[in-house]
Tab-separated table of C-alpha atoms in Angstrom:
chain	number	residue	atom	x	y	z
A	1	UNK	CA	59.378	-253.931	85.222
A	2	UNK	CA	56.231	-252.137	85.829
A	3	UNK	CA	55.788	-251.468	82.019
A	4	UNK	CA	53.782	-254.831	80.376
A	5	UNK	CA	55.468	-256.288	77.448
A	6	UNK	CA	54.201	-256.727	73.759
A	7	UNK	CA	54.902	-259.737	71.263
A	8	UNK	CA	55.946	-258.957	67.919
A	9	UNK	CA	57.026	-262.058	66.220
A	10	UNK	CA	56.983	-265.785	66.264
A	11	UNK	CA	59.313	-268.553	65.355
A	12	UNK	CA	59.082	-269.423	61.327
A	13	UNK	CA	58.402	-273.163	61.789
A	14	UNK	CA	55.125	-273.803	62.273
A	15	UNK	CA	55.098	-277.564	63.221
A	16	UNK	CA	56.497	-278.998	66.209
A	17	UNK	CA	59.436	-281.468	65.568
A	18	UNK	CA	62.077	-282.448	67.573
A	19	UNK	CA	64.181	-280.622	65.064
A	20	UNK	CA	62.980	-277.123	65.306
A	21	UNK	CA	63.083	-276.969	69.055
A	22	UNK	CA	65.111	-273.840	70.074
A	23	UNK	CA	68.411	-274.372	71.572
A	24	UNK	CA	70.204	-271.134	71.967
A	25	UNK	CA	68.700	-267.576	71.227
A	26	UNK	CA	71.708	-264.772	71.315
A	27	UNK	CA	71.123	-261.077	70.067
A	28	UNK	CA	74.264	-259.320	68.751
A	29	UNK	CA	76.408	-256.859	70.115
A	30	UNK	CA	74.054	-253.779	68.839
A	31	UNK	CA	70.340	-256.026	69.244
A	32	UNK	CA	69.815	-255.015	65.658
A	33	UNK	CA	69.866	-258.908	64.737
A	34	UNK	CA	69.144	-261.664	66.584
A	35	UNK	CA	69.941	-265.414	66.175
A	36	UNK	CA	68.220	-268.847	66.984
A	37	UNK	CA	69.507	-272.257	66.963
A	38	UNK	CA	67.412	-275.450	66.901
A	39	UNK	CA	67.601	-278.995	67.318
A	40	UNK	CA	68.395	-279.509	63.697
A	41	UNK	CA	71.495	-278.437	63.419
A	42	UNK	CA	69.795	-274.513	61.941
A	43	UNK	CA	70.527	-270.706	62.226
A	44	UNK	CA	67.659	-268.594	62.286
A	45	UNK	CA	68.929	-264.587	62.388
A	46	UNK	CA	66.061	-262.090	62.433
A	47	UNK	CA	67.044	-258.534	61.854
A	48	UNK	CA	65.208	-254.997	63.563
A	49	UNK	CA	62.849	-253.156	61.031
A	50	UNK	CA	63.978	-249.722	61.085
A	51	UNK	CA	61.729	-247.253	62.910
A	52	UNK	CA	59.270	-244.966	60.180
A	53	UNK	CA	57.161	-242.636	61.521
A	54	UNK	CA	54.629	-243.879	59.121
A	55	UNK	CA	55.260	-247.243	60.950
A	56	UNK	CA	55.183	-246.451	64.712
A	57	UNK	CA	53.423	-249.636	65.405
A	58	UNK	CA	55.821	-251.421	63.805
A	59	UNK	CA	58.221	-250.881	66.197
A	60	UNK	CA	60.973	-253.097	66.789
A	61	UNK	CA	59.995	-256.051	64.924
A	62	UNK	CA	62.136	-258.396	64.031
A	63	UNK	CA	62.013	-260.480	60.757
A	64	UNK	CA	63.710	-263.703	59.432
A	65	UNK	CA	67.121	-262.097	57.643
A	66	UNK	CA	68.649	-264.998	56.923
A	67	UNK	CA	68.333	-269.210	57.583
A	68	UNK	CA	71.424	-271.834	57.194
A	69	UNK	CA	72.315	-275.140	58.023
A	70	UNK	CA	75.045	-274.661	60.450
A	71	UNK	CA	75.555	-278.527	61.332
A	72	UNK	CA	75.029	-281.733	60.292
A	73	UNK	CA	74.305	-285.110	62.379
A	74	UNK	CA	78.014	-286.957	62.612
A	75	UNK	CA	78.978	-290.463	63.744
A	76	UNK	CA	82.531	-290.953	65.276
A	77	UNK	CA	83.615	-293.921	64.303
A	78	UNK	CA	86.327	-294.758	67.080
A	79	UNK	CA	83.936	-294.339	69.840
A	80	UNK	CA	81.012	-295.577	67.563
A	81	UNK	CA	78.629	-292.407	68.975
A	82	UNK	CA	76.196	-290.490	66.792
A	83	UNK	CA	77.142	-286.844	67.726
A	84	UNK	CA	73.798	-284.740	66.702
A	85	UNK	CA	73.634	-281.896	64.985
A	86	UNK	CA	71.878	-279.732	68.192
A	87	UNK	CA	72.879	-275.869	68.085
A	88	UNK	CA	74.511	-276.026	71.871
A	89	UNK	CA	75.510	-271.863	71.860
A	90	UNK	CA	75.494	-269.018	69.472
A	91	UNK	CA	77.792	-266.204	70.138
A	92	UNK	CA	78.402	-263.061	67.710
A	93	UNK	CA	81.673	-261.109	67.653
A	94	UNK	CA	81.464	-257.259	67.811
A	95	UNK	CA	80.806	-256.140	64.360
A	96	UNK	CA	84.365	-254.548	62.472
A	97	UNK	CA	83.303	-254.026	58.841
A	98	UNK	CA	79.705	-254.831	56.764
A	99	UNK	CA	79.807	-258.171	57.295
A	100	UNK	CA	78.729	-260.101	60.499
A	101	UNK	CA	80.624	-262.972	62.425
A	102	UNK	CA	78.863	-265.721	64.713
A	103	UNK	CA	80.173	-268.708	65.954
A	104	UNK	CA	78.105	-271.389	66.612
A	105	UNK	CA	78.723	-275.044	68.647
A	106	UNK	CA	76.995	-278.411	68.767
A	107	UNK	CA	78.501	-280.814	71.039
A	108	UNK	CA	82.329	-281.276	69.011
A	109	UNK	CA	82.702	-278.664	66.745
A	110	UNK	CA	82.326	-275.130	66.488
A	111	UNK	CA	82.506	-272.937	63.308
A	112	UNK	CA	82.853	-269.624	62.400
A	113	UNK	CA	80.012	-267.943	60.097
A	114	UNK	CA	80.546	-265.107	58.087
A	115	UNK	CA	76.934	-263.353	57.044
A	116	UNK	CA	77.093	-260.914	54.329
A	117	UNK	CA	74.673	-259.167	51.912
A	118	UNK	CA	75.286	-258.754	48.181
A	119	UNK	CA	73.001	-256.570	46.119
A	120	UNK	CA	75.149	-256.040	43.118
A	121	UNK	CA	76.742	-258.696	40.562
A	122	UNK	CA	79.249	-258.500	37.802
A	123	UNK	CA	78.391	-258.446	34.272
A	124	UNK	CA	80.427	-258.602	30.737
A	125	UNK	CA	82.848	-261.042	31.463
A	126	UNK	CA	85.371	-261.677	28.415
A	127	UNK	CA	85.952	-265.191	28.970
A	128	UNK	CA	82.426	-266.061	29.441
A	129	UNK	CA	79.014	-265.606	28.169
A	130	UNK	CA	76.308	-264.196	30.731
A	131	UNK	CA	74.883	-268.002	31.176
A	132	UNK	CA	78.401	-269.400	32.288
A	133	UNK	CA	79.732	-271.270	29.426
A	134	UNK	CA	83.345	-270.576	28.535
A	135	UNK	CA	83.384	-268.545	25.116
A	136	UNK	CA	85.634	-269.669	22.121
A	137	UNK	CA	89.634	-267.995	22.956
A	138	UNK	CA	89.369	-267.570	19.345
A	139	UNK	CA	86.522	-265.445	18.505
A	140	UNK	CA	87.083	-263.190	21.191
A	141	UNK	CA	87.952	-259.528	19.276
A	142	UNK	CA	87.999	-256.863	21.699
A	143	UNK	CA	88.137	-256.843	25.163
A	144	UNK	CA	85.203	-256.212	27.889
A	145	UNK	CA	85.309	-254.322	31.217
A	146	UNK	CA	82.988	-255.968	33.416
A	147	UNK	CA	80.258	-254.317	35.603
A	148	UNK	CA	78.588	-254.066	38.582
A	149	UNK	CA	74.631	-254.344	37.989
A	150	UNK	CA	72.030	-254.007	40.576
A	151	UNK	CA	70.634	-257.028	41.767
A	152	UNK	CA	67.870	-258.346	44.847
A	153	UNK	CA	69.248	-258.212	47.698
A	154	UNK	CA	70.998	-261.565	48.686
A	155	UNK	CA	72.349	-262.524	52.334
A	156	UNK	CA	74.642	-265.101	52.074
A	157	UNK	CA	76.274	-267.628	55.728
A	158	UNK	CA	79.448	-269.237	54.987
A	159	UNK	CA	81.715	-270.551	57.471
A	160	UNK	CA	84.974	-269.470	57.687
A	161	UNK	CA	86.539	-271.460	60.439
A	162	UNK	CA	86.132	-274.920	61.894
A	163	UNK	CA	87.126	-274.997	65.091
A	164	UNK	CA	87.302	-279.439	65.884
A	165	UNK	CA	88.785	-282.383	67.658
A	166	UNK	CA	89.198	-280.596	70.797
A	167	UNK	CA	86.848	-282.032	72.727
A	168	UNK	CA	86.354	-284.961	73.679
A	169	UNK	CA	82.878	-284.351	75.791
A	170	UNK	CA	79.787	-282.510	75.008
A	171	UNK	CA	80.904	-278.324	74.573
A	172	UNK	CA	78.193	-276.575	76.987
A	173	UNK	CA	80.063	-273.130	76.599
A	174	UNK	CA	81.413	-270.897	74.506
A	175	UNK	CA	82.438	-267.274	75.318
A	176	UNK	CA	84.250	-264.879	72.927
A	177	UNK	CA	87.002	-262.930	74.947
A	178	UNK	CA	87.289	-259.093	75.153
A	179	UNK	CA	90.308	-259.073	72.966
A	180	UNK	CA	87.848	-259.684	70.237
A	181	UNK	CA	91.262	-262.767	68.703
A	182	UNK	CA	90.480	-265.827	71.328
A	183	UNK	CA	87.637	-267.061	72.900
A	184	UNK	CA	87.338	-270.218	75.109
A	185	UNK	CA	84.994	-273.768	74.896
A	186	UNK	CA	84.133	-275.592	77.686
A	187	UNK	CA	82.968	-279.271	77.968
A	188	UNK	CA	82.135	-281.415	81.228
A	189	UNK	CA	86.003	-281.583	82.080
A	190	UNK	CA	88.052	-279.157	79.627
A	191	UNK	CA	88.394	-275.292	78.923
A	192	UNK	CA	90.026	-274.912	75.905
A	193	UNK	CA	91.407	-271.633	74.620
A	194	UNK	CA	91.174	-271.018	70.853
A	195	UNK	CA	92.596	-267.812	68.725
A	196	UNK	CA	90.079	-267.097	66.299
A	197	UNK	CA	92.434	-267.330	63.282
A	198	UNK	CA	94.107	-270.862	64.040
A	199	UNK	CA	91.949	-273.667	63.886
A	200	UNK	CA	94.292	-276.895	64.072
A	201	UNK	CA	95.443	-276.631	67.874
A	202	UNK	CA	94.190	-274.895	70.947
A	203	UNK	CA	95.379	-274.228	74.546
A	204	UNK	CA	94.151	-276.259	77.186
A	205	UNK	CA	93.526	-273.896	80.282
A	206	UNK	CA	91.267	-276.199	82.859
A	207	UNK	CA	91.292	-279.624	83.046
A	208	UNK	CA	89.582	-281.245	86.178
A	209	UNK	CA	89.532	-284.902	84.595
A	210	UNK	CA	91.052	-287.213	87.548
A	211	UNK	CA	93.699	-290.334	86.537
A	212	UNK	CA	90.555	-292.655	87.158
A	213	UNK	CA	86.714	-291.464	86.293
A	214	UNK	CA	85.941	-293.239	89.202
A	215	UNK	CA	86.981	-290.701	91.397
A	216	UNK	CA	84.921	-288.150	89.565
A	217	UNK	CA	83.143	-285.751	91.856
A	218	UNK	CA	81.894	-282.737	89.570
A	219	UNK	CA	81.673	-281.277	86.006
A	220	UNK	CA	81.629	-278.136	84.621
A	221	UNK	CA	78.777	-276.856	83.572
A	222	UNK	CA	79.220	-273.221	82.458
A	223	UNK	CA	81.832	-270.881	81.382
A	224	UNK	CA	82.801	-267.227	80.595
A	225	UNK	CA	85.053	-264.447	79.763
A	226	UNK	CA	85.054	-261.355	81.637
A	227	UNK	CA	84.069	-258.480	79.668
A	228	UNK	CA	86.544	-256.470	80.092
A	229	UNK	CA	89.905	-257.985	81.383
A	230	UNK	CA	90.593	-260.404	78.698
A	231	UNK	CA	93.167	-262.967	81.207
A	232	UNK	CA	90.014	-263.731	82.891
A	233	UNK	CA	87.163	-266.249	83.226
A	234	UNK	CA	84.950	-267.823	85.466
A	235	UNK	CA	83.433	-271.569	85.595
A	236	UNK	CA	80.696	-273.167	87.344
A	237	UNK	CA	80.328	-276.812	88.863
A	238	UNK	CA	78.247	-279.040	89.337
A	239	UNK	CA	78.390	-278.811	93.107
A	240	UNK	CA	77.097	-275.507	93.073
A	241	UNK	CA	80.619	-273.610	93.245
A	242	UNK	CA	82.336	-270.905	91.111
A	243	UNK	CA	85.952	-270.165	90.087
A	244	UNK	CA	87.587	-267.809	88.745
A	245	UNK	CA	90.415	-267.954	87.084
A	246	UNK	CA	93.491	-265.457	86.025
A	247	UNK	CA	95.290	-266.607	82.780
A	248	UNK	CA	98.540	-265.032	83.876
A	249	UNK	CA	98.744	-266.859	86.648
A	250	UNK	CA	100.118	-270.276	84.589
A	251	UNK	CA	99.570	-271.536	81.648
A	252	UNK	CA	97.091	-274.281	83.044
A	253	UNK	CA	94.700	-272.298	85.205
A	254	UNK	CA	94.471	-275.660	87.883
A	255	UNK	CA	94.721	-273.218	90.499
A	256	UNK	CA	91.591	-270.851	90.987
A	257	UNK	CA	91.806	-266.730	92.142
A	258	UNK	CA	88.909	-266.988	93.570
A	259	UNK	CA	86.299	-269.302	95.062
A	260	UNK	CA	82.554	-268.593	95.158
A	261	UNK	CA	80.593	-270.579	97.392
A	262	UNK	CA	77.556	-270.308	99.585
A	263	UNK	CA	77.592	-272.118	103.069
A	264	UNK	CA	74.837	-274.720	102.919
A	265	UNK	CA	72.155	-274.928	105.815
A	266	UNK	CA	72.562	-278.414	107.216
A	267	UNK	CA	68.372	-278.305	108.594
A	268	UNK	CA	67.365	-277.968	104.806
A	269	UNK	CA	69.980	-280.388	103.434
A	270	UNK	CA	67.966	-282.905	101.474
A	271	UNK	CA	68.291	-286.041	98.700
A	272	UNK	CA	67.957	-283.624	96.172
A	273	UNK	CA	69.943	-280.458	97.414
A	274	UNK	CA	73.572	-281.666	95.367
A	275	UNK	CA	71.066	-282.271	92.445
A	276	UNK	CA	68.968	-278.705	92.856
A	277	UNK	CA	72.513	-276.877	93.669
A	278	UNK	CA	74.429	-277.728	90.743
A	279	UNK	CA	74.877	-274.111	88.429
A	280	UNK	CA	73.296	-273.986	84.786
A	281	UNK	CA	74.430	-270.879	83.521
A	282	UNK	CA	76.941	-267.995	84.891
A	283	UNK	CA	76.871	-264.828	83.389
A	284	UNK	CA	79.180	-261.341	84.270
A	285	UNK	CA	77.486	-258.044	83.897
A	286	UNK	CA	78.061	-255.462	81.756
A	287	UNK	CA	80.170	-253.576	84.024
A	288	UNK	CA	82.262	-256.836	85.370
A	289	UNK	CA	81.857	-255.906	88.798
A	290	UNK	CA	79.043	-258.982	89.229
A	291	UNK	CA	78.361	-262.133	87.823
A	292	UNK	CA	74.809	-264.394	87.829
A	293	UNK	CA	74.136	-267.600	88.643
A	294	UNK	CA	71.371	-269.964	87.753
A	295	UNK	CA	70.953	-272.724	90.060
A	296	UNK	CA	67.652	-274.977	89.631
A	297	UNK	CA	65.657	-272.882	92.231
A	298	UNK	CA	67.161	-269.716	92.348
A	299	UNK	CA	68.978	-267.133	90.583
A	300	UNK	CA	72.278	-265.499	92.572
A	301	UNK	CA	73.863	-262.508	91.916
A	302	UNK	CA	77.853	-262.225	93.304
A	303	UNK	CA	80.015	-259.569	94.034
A	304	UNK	CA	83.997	-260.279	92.207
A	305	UNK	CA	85.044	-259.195	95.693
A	306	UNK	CA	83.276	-261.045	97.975
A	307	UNK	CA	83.574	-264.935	98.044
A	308	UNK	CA	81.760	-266.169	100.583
A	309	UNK	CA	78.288	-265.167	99.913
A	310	UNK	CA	76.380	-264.105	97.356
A	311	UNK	CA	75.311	-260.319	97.445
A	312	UNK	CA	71.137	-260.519	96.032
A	313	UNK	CA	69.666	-264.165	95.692
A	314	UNK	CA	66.812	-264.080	93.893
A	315	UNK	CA	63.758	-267.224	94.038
A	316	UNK	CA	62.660	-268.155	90.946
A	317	UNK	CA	59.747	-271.298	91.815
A	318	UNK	CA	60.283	-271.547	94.823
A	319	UNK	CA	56.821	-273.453	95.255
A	320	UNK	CA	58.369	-276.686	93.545
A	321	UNK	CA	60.710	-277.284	96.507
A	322	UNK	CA	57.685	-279.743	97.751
A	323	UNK	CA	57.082	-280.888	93.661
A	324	UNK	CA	61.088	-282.013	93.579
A	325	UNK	CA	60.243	-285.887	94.402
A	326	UNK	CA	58.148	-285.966	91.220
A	327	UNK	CA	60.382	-283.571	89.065
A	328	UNK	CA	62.963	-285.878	89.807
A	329	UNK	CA	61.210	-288.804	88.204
A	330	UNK	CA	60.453	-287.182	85.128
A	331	UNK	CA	63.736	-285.952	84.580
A	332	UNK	CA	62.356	-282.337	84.388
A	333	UNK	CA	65.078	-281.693	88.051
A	334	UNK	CA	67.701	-281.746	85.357
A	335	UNK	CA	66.842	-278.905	83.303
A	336	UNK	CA	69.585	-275.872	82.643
A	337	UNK	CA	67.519	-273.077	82.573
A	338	UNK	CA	69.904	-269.430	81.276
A	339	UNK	CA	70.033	-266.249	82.670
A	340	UNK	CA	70.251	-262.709	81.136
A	341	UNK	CA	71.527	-259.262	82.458
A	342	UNK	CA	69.530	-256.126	81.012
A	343	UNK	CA	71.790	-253.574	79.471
A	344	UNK	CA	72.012	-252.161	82.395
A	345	UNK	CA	72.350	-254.354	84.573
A	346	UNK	CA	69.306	-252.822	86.978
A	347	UNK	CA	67.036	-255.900	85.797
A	348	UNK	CA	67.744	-260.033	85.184
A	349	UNK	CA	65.749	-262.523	83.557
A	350	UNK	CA	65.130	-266.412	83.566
A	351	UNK	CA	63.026	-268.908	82.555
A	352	UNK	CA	60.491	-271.237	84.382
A	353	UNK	CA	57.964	-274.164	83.531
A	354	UNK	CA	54.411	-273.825	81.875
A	355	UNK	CA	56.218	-271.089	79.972
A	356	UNK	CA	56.351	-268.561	82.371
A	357	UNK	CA	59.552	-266.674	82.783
A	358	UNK	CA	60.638	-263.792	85.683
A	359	UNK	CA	61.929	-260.737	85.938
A	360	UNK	CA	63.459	-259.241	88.831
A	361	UNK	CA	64.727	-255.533	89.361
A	362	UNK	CA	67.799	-255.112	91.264
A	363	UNK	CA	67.018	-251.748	92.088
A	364	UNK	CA	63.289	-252.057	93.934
A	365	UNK	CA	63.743	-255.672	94.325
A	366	UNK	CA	60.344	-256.146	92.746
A	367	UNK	CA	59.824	-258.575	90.613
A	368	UNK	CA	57.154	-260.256	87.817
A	369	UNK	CA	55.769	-263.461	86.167
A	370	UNK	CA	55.066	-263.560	82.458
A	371	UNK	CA	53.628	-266.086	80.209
A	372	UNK	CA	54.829	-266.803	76.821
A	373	UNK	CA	52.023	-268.511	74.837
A	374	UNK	CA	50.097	-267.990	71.784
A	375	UNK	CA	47.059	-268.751	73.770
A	376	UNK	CA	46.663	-266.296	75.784
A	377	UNK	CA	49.019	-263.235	73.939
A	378	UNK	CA	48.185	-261.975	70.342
A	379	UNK	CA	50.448	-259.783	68.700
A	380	UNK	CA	50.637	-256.192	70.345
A	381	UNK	CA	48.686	-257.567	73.054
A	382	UNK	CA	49.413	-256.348	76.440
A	383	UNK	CA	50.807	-259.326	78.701
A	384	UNK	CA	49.363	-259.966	82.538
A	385	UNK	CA	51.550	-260.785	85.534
A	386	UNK	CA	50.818	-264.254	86.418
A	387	UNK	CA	50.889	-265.749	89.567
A	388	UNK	CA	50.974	-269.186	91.047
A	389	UNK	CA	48.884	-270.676	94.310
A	390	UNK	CA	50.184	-273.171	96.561
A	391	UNK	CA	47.444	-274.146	99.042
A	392	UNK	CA	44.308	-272.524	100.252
A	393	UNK	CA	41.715	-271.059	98.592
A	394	UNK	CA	43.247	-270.066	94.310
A	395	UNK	CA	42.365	-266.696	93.715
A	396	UNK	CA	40.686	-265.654	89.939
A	397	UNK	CA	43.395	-265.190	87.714
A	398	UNK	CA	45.803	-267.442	89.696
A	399	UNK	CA	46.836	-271.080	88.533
A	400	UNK	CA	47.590	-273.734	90.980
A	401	UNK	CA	50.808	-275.853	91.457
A	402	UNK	CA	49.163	-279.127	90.611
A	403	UNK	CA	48.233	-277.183	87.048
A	404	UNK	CA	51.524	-276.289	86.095
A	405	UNK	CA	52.824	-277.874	82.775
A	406	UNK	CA	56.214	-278.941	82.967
A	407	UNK	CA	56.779	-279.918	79.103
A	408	UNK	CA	56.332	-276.206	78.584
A	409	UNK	CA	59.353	-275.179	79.941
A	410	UNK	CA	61.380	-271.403	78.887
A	411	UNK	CA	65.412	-272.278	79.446
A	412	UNK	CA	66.833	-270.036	77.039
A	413	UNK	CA	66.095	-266.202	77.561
A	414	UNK	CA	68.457	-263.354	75.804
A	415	UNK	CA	67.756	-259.365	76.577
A	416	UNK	CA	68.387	-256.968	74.034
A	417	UNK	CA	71.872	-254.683	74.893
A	418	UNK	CA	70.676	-251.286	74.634
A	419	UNK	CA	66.502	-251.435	75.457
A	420	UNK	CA	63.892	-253.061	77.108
A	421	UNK	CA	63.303	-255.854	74.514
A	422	UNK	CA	63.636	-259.305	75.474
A	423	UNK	CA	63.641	-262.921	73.584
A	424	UNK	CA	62.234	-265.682	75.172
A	425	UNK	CA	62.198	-269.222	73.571
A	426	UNK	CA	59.578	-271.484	74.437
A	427	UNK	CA	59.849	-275.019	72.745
A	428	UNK	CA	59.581	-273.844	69.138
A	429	UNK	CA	58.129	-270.649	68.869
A	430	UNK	CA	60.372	-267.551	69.888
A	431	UNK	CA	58.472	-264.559	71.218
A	432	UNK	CA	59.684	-260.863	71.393
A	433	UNK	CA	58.270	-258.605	74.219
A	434	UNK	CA	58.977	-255.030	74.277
A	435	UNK	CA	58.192	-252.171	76.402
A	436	UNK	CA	54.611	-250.898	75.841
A	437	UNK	CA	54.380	-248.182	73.370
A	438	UNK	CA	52.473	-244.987	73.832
């Protein structure tokens, strides 16, 4: 953490719409590619230059590989509801052949995108000319073997799967299993288990919905496989509690394993503490001995093996605990910011308001405040700790509380799996630090 960061690339669209406001960012299982999805239903996937000692300052940048329209604005007709075409998740599947697999979600349906690169095309077809029209049967003499000619490089997205009508609230999860042929999809109320080949039915593994809504208490908000013992997740409520769940159990996984949940202090209980305790993202670490959690102020990192407590708990702002009145009437109390392990798993990452996002290291339990903004970082430009003043006298170089801009605001955070390079989103620009080079 002590090494400063550099940016090496931006977000292609250049003006702000509602539409090209990044919703998920996701590198693949090798951090040679990385993928972005927006408001408008897109998939951005840059891909790593490779390193030329001609090019040392080139380093690990990242450019625009491929762009496809992975959803389209629906309207369900039965329920008369416009379902948008928002990019909820992206999530790739380890890489088996040339090609690459992601899957992507917006609030119903979730498809499976094959990305693939052709640089060669046939040639000398018999039964048609090199234009495409269909060549008289009759004046055809001898007979043509086709073949392959060089060509520019094309990459091509198309979906293989369509994973729908499964859910019948908005999908806030989806998590590919270790077994690399199922992967679940959460909503407020369901977990739904899905084989990656079958696309007409899936298993229905949690479902919390009570006979009347009434009695409705909590929602799920995140879920995930374990990484390496493929009969088991974890989900997080809105209450602020974690379960996890073993698939051999039974076939409907009502019943939790395990039950993660922190004893609240009754002197700082509050108006807003069920609000500021509900979970927006739970992630395991690479090892799956621990899993993250991102509540509103904090970030908490558990032990599988100890329920009661969380092992490191980390503060992310915790100078808007006296701001939460007003963040409450602007809605901003209600914002799911992600979390992100490092490869491994020494360092974690999460996002914050007037783009500023934190790092902590497990190891020296130091930790850091970045910005992420074009004003104030140029390409290759080194990046300064920030810091934040909540009374007395503001020191140079420190912004105040009351300065803070909440409509800049960095939820969705992804580290690369191998080295220090991180991608942050913030609104519609995505920026990629890396560690300073020599």
């Amino acid at each position: 953490l002590g090494e400063k960061k550099k940016k090496t690339v931006n977000h292609p669209f250049k003006v702000c719409s509602p539409a090209d406001i990044i919703s998920t960012v996701e590198f693949n299982c090798s951090g040679e590619l990385l993928a972005t999805g927006d408001k408008g239903g897109r998939v951005v996937i840059f891909q790593r230059e490779q390193e030329s000692k001609n090019r040392l300052l080139s380093r690990g940048e990242y450019n625009v590989y491929s762009t496809f329209q992975s959803h389209e604005p629906e309207f369900d007709y039965l329920k008369s509801l416009e379902i948008e075409e928002k990019i909820n998740k992206i999530r790739w599947l380890p890489q088996q052949n040339a090609a690459h697999f992601l899957l992507s979600a917006n609030d119903k349906t979730i498809k499976l995108w094959k990305i693939s690169e052709r640089d060669k095309r046939a040639e000398g077809y018999n039964l048609k000319d090199e234009d495409g029209r269909l060549r008289d049967q009759f004046r055809i003499t001898t007979l043509r073997v086709p073949v392959l000619m060089p060509m520019d490089l094309m990459v091509e997205a198309s979906p293989r799967r369509i994973f729908a009508n499964a859910h019948t609230y908005h999908i806030n999860s989806i998590s590919v299993n270790s077994d690399y042929e199922t992967y679940l999809s959460a909503d407020d109320l369901r977990i739904n288990l899905w084989h990656l080949e079958i696309t007409d039915r899936s298993f229905n593994i949690v479902d919390i919905k009570p006979a009347n809504m009434e009695e409705l208490t909590e929602v799920i908000t995140a879920a995930e496989c374990h990484p390496h013992q493929c009969n088991v997740f974890v989900y997080s409520s809105s209450k602020g509690t974690i379960r996890l769940c073993d698939m051999r159990a039974a076939a409907l996984c009502d019943r939790h394993s395990k039950f993660f949940e922190e004893p609240e202090d009754p002197s700082s209980r509050s108006f807003f503490s069920e609000i500021i305790s509900s979970i927006s993202d739970v992630k395991f670490s690479h090892s799956g001995r621990y899993m993250m959690t991102r509540d509103y102020l904090s970030v908490k990192v558990w032990d599988l093996n100890m329920e009661n407590r969380p092992v490191e708990t980390y503060q992310v702002h915790e100078y808007l605990r006296s701001k939460l009145c007003s963040l409450y009437e602007n809605d901003c109390i209600f914002d799911k910011f992600e979390c992100c392990w490092n490869g491994s798993d020494s360092a974690i990452m999460t996002g914050s308001y007037n783009n500023f996002f934190r790092m902590f290291d497990r190891n020296t339990r130091r930790d850091i405040t970045l910005e992420a903004s074009r004003e104030n970082s140029k390409p290759r430009a080194m990046l300064k700790p920030r810091k934040v003043c909540t009374g007395g006298k503001r020191k140079k170089d420190e912004i105040s509380v009351d300065s803070l801009d909440f409509n800049k605001k960095i939820l969705h955070t992804a580290w690369h799996p191998k080295e220090n390079v991180i991608a942050v989103a913030a609104t519609n620009n995505l920026y990629i630090f890396q560690d300073k080079i020599n």
